[in-house]
mmCIF file of C-alpha atoms in Angstrom:
data_model
loop_
_atom_site.group_PDB
_atom_site.id
_atom_site.type_symbol
_atom_site.label_atom_id
_atom_site.label_comp_id
_atom_site.label_asym_id
_atom_site.label_seq_id
_atom_site.Cartn_x
_atom_site.Cartn_y
_atom_site.Cartn_z
ATOM 1 C CA MET A 1 34.856 11.019 -9.023
ATOM 2 C CA THR A 2 31.359 10.306 -10.388
ATOM 3 C CA ARG A 3 31.142 7.337 -12.723
ATOM 4 C CA THR A 4 29.327 8.013 -15.992
ATOM 5 C CA PRO A 5 26.535 5.436 -16.374
ATOM 6 C CA MET A 6 27.067 2.964 -19.210
ATOM 7 C CA THR A 7 24.758 3.614 -22.137
ATOM 8 C CA LEU A 8 22.652 0.818 -23.531
ATOM 9 C CA ALA A 9 24.189 1.469 -26.961
ATOM 10 C CA THR A 10 27.616 0.646 -25.489
ATOM 11 C CA LEU A 11 26.174 -2.457 -23.852
ATOM 12 C CA ALA A 12 24.592 -3.509 -27.165
ATOM 13 C CA ALA A 13 27.896 -3.017 -29.004
ATOM 14 C CA GLU A 14 29.643 -5.258 -26.464
ATOM 15 C CA ALA A 15 26.897 -7.871 -26.862
ATOM 16 C CA GLU A 16 27.313 -7.779 -30.646
ATOM 17 C CA ARG A 17 31.072 -8.316 -30.307
ATOM 18 C CA THR A 18 30.463 -11.438 -28.230
ATOM 19 C CA ASN A 19 27.621 -12.541 -30.521
ATOM 20 C CA THR A 20 24.954 -12.572 -27.801
ATOM 21 C CA THR A 21 21.550 -10.939 -27.369
ATOM 22 C CA SER A 22 21.263 -11.631 -23.652
ATOM 23 C CA VAL A 23 22.841 -9.284 -21.087
ATOM 24 C CA ASP A 24 22.931 -8.666 -17.336
ATOM 25 C CA PHE A 25 22.211 -5.057 -16.420
ATOM 26 C CA GLY A 26 20.867 -3.299 -13.341
ATOM 27 C CA GLY A 27 20.532 -6.586 -11.477
ATOM 28 C CA TYR A 28 18.302 -8.226 -14.110
ATOM 29 C CA ARG A 29 18.708 -10.349 -17.245
ATOM 30 C CA TRP A 30 17.592 -8.791 -20.544
ATOM 31 C CA LEU A 31 17.357 -9.315 -24.271
ATOM 32 C CA ILE A 32 19.011 -6.362 -26.011
ATOM 33 C CA THR A 33 18.450 -4.960 -29.516
ATOM 34 C CA ARG A 34 19.646 -1.833 -31.296
ATOM 35 C CA LEU A 35 17.995 -0.169 -34.288
ATOM 36 C CA CYS A 36 17.918 3.350 -35.790
ATOM 37 C CA GLY A 37 19.336 5.273 -32.819
ATOM 38 C CA LYS A 38 17.322 3.322 -30.256
ATOM 39 C CA THR A 39 18.527 0.572 -27.969
ATOM 40 C CA GLU A 40 15.977 -1.607 -26.227
ATOM 41 C CA LEU A 41 16.152 -3.888 -23.216
ATOM 42 C CA ARG A 42 13.323 -6.401 -22.922
ATOM 43 C CA GLY A 43 12.900 -8.405 -19.756
ATOM 44 C CA ARG A 44 13.435 -12.120 -20.263
ATOM 45 C CA ASP A 45 10.352 -14.345 -20.060
ATOM 46 C CA ASP A 46 11.602 -16.110 -16.943
ATOM 47 C CA GLY A 47 12.492 -12.963 -14.983
ATOM 48 C CA LYS A 48 10.753 -10.605 -12.543
ATOM 49 C CA LEU A 49 10.728 -7.842 -15.158
ATOM 50 C CA SER A 50 9.526 -10.080 -17.997
ATOM 51 C CA LEU A 51 6.905 -7.505 -19.071
ATOM 52 C CA VAL A 52 9.239 -4.495 -18.868
ATOM 53 C CA THR A 53 10.881 -2.711 -21.801
ATOM 54 C CA ILE A 54 13.542 -0.016 -21.332
ATOM 55 C CA VAL A 55 14.331 2.170 -24.356
ATOM 56 C CA GLU A 56 17.353 4.432 -24.789
ATOM 57 C CA THR A 57 17.071 7.060 -27.514
ATOM 58 C CA LEU A 58 20.101 8.950 -28.786
ATOM 59 C CA ILE A 59 19.067 12.008 -30.811
ATOM 60 C CA ASN A 60 22.628 12.909 -31.817
ATOM 61 C CA ASP A 61 26.172 12.271 -30.629
ATOM 62 C CA ASP A 62 26.375 15.600 -28.774
ATOM 63 C CA ASP A 63 23.348 15.039 -26.519
ATOM 64 C CA ASN A 64 22.881 12.682 -23.616
ATOM 65 C CA PRO A 65 20.539 9.774 -24.328
ATOM 66 C CA ILE A 66 17.013 9.811 -22.935
ATOM 67 C CA TYR A 67 15.220 6.817 -21.436
ATOM 68 C CA HIS A 68 11.690 5.580 -21.003
ATOM 69 C CA ALA A 69 10.187 2.478 -19.449
ATOM 70 C CA GLN A 70 7.130 0.505 -20.519
ATOM 71 C CA VAL A 71 5.344 -2.043 -18.334
ATOM 72 C CA ASP A 72 2.831 -4.319 -20.065
ATOM 73 C CA TYR A 73 -0.039 -5.955 -18.223
ATOM 74 C CA ARG A 74 -0.168 -9.792 -18.279
ATOM 75 C CA ARG A 75 1.461 -10.186 -21.703
ATOM 76 C CA ARG A 76 3.442 -8.192 -24.235
ATOM 77 C CA GLY A 77 1.233 -6.441 -26.751
ATOM 78 C CA HIS A 78 -1.693 -6.214 -24.295
ATOM 79 C CA ASP A 79 -3.798 -3.094 -24.788
ATOM 80 C CA LEU A 80 -3.050 -2.141 -21.188
ATOM 81 C CA TYR A 81 0.421 -0.802 -20.534
ATOM 82 C CA VAL A 82 2.010 2.133 -18.778
ATOM 83 C CA LEU A 83 4.743 4.302 -20.291
ATOM 84 C CA GLN A 84 6.993 6.576 -18.243
ATOM 85 C CA GLY A 85 9.705 8.811 -19.695
ATOM 86 C CA GLY A 86 12.106 11.511 -18.600
ATOM 87 C CA PHE A 87 14.754 9.280 -17.059
ATOM 88 C CA CYS A 88 18.391 10.400 -17.198
ATOM 89 C CA CYS A 89 19.818 6.885 -17.071
ATOM 90 C CA ALA A 90 18.691 3.331 -17.703
ATOM 91 C CA GLU A 91 19.136 2.393 -14.045
ATOM 92 C CA ASP A 92 16.533 4.986 -12.994
ATOM 93 C CA ALA A 93 14.073 3.639 -15.575
ATOM 94 C CA ILE A 94 14.654 0.078 -14.341
ATOM 95 C CA ASN A 95 14.170 1.085 -10.697
ATOM 96 C CA TRP A 96 10.893 2.816 -11.550
ATOM 97 C CA ALA A 97 9.626 -0.214 -13.517
ATOM 98 C CA ALA A 98 10.653 -2.643 -10.762
ATOM 99 C CA GLY A 99 8.608 -0.658 -8.227
ATOM 100 C CA PHE A 100 5.539 -0.055 -10.396
ATOM 101 C CA GLN A 101 2.230 -1.468 -9.117
ATOM 102 C CA TRP A 102 -1.028 -1.736 -11.059
ATOM 103 C CA PHE A 103 -4.121 -0.178 -9.479
ATOM 104 C CA THR A 104 -7.271 -2.239 -8.982
ATOM 105 C CA ARG A 105 -10.868 -1.388 -8.186
ATOM 106 C CA LYS A 106 -13.597 -3.900 -7.390
ATOM 107 C CA THR A 107 -17.059 -3.262 -8.771
ATOM 108 C CA GLY A 108 -19.608 -5.976 -8.103
ATOM 109 C CA SER A 109 -18.014 -9.286 -9.035
ATOM 110 C CA LEU A 110 -15.397 -7.711 -11.339
ATOM 111 C CA ILE A 111 -11.900 -6.502 -10.512
ATOM 112 C CA TRP A 112 -10.749 -3.744 -12.860
ATOM 113 C CA VAL A 113 -7.081 -2.954 -13.462
ATOM 114 C CA GLY A 114 -5.667 0.440 -14.439
ATOM 115 C CA ALA A 115 -2.310 2.191 -14.615
ATOM 116 C CA ALA A 116 -3.223 4.761 -11.938
ATOM 117 C CA GLU A 117 -5.972 5.596 -9.462
ATOM 118 C CA ASP A 118 -7.352 8.182 -11.913
ATOM 119 C CA ALA A 119 -6.670 6.084 -15.046
ATOM 120 C CA THR A 120 -8.798 6.746 -18.119
ATOM 121 C CA ARG A 121 -8.721 3.086 -19.231
ATOM 122 C CA TRP A 122 -9.624 0.080 -17.065
ATOM 123 C CA TYR A 123 -9.537 -3.615 -17.975
ATOM 124 C CA ALA A 124 -11.204 -6.725 -16.558
ATOM 125 C CA GLN A 125 -11.271 -10.365 -17.570
ATOM 126 C CA ILE A 126 -14.787 -11.795 -17.965
ATOM 127 C CA GLY A 127 -14.536 -15.494 -18.723
ATOM 128 C CA ALA A 128 -12.537 -15.821 -21.953
ATOM 129 C CA SER A 129 -13.259 -12.222 -22.980
ATOM 130 C CA THR A 130 -11.659 -8.899 -22.104
ATOM 131 C CA ALA A 131 -13.644 -5.836 -21.059
ATOM 132 C CA GLU A 132 -12.492 -2.225 -21.172
ATOM 133 C CA ILE A 133 -14.002 0.913 -19.698
ATOM 134 C CA ALA A 134 -12.652 4.150 -21.169
ATOM 135 C CA VAL A 135 -13.401 7.348 -19.226
ATOM 136 C CA PHE A 136 -13.351 10.730 -20.975
ATOM 137 C CA THR A 137 -14.201 14.195 -19.684
ATOM 138 C CA ALA A 138 -14.485 16.865 -22.389
ATOM 139 C CA ARG A 139 -14.191 19.863 -20.053
ATOM 140 C CA GLU A 140 -13.368 20.285 -16.410
ATOM 141 C CA GLY A 141 -16.560 20.134 -14.375
ATOM 142 C CA ASP A 142 -18.476 18.135 -17.004
ATOM 143 C CA ALA A 143 -19.811 14.686 -16.187
ATOM 144 C CA PRO A 144 -17.553 11.995 -17.680
ATOM 145 C CA HIS A 145 -18.385 9.959 -20.768
ATOM 146 C CA TYR A 146 -17.907 6.193 -20.552
ATOM 147 C CA THR A 147 -17.231 3.817 -23.426
ATOM 148 C CA VAL A 148 -17.584 0.105 -22.684
ATOM 149 C CA THR A 149 -15.952 -2.536 -24.889
ATOM 150 C CA ARG A 150 -16.087 -6.303 -24.592
ATOM 151 C CA SER A 151 -13.978 -8.413 -26.950
ATOM 152 C CA LEU A 152 -13.305 -12.082 -27.498
ATOM 153 C CA GLU A 153 -10.623 -13.692 -29.671
ATOM 154 C CA LEU A 154 -11.605 -16.935 -31.400
ATOM 155 C CA GLY A 155 -8.546 -18.302 -33.173
ATOM 156 C CA GLY A 156 -8.126 -16.141 -36.272
ATOM 157 C CA GLN A 157 -11.365 -14.239 -35.650
ATOM 158 C CA TRP A 158 -12.584 -11.826 -33.022
ATOM 159 C CA ILE A 159 -15.885 -10.444 -31.776
ATOM 160 C CA GLU A 160 -16.272 -7.013 -30.236
ATOM 161 C CA PHE A 161 -19.201 -5.148 -28.686
ATOM 162 C CA GLN A 162 -18.813 -1.456 -27.906
ATOM 163 C CA ILE A 163 -21.230 1.004 -26.358
ATOM 164 C CA GLY A 164 -20.499 4.720 -26.106
ATOM 165 C CA ASP A 165 -22.327 7.913 -25.259
ATOM 166 C CA ASN A 166 -23.118 10.680 -27.784
ATOM 167 C CA THR A 167 -24.519 13.169 -25.271
ATOM 168 C CA LEU A 168 -23.097 16.689 -25.196
ATOM 169 C CA ASP A 169 -22.032 18.995 -22.372
ATOM 170 C CA ASN A 170 -24.139 18.219 -19.306
ATOM 171 C CA GLU A 171 -26.955 16.333 -21.017
ATOM 172 C CA ARG A 172 -27.981 13.235 -19.096
ATOM 173 C CA ARG A 173 -25.575 10.439 -19.881
ATOM 174 C CA GLY A 174 -26.693 7.008 -21.059
ATOM 175 C CA ILE A 175 -23.930 5.498 -18.927
ATOM 176 C CA VAL A 176 -24.002 7.415 -15.666
ATOM 177 C CA SER A 177 -21.137 5.981 -13.592
ATOM 178 C CA PHE A 178 -18.206 3.592 -13.560
ATOM 179 C CA GLU A 179 -20.380 1.100 -11.673
ATOM 180 C CA HIS A 180 -23.048 1.341 -14.386
ATOM 181 C CA ALA A 181 -20.375 0.808 -17.065
ATOM 182 C CA SER A 182 -19.110 -2.249 -15.179
ATOM 183 C CA THR A 183 -22.613 -3.750 -15.037
ATOM 184 C CA ILE A 184 -23.003 -3.179 -18.787
ATOM 185 C CA ALA A 185 -19.637 -4.876 -19.427
ATOM 186 C CA LEU A 186 -20.706 -7.912 -17.421
ATOM 187 C CA THR A 187 -24.022 -8.298 -19.274
ATOM 188 C CA MET A 188 -22.826 -6.873 -22.608
ATOM 189 C CA PRO A 189 -24.230 -9.432 -25.122
ATOM 190 C CA ASP A 190 -27.721 -9.351 -23.567
ATOM 191 C CA TYR A 191 -27.543 -5.576 -23.096
ATOM 192 C CA VAL A 192 -26.617 -4.983 -26.755
ATOM 193 C CA MET A 193 -29.317 -7.310 -28.072
ATOM 194 C CA GLU A 194 -31.921 -5.585 -25.891
ATOM 195 C CA LEU A 195 -30.846 -2.199 -27.290
ATOM 196 C CA VAL A 196 -31.120 -3.553 -30.850
ATOM 197 C CA ARG A 197 -34.579 -5.017 -30.191
ATOM 198 C CA SER A 198 -35.875 -1.795 -28.668
ATOM 199 C CA ALA A 199 -34.395 0.548 -31.313
#
């Protein structure tokens, strides 16, 4: 006889009865919360899946719940994360998250991190600042557009430089390749000031 997987809502109800927010599930330790038809497992800070969130959504009592997994990069709330849905049970979502690996590509002295080999957003740390390259292709066969952003948080303030490309169709791009975008990211303050001076 096949055992029906325990829902996270059931697990959350049991946790509430014992007045705890910490549960063991799928071989890992989690913080569990339930709100408005959604139950969420968040990996504990001291665990292997500390940056993983598993969400169970129950549309109505007659349907089976659906699950998705989110993996954040470096810290919760980071702009870089990967979201995967379509899981039939929480265990499948956990197994996927436990096996997920970030993709990296080295360009010059920088190592960029993305969610997949063909990711449209890549991040790199440059000193105390964060750089992002966003890649966008309007139509299949067109040359890609690149947007380069470099940001720095200073206590309660932040500074951000961003350079994009307004060219259309197959007009020559101002940023012609990922490598070019990476070079701009590395020299962003000087690059921006030079553009301003020459405008």
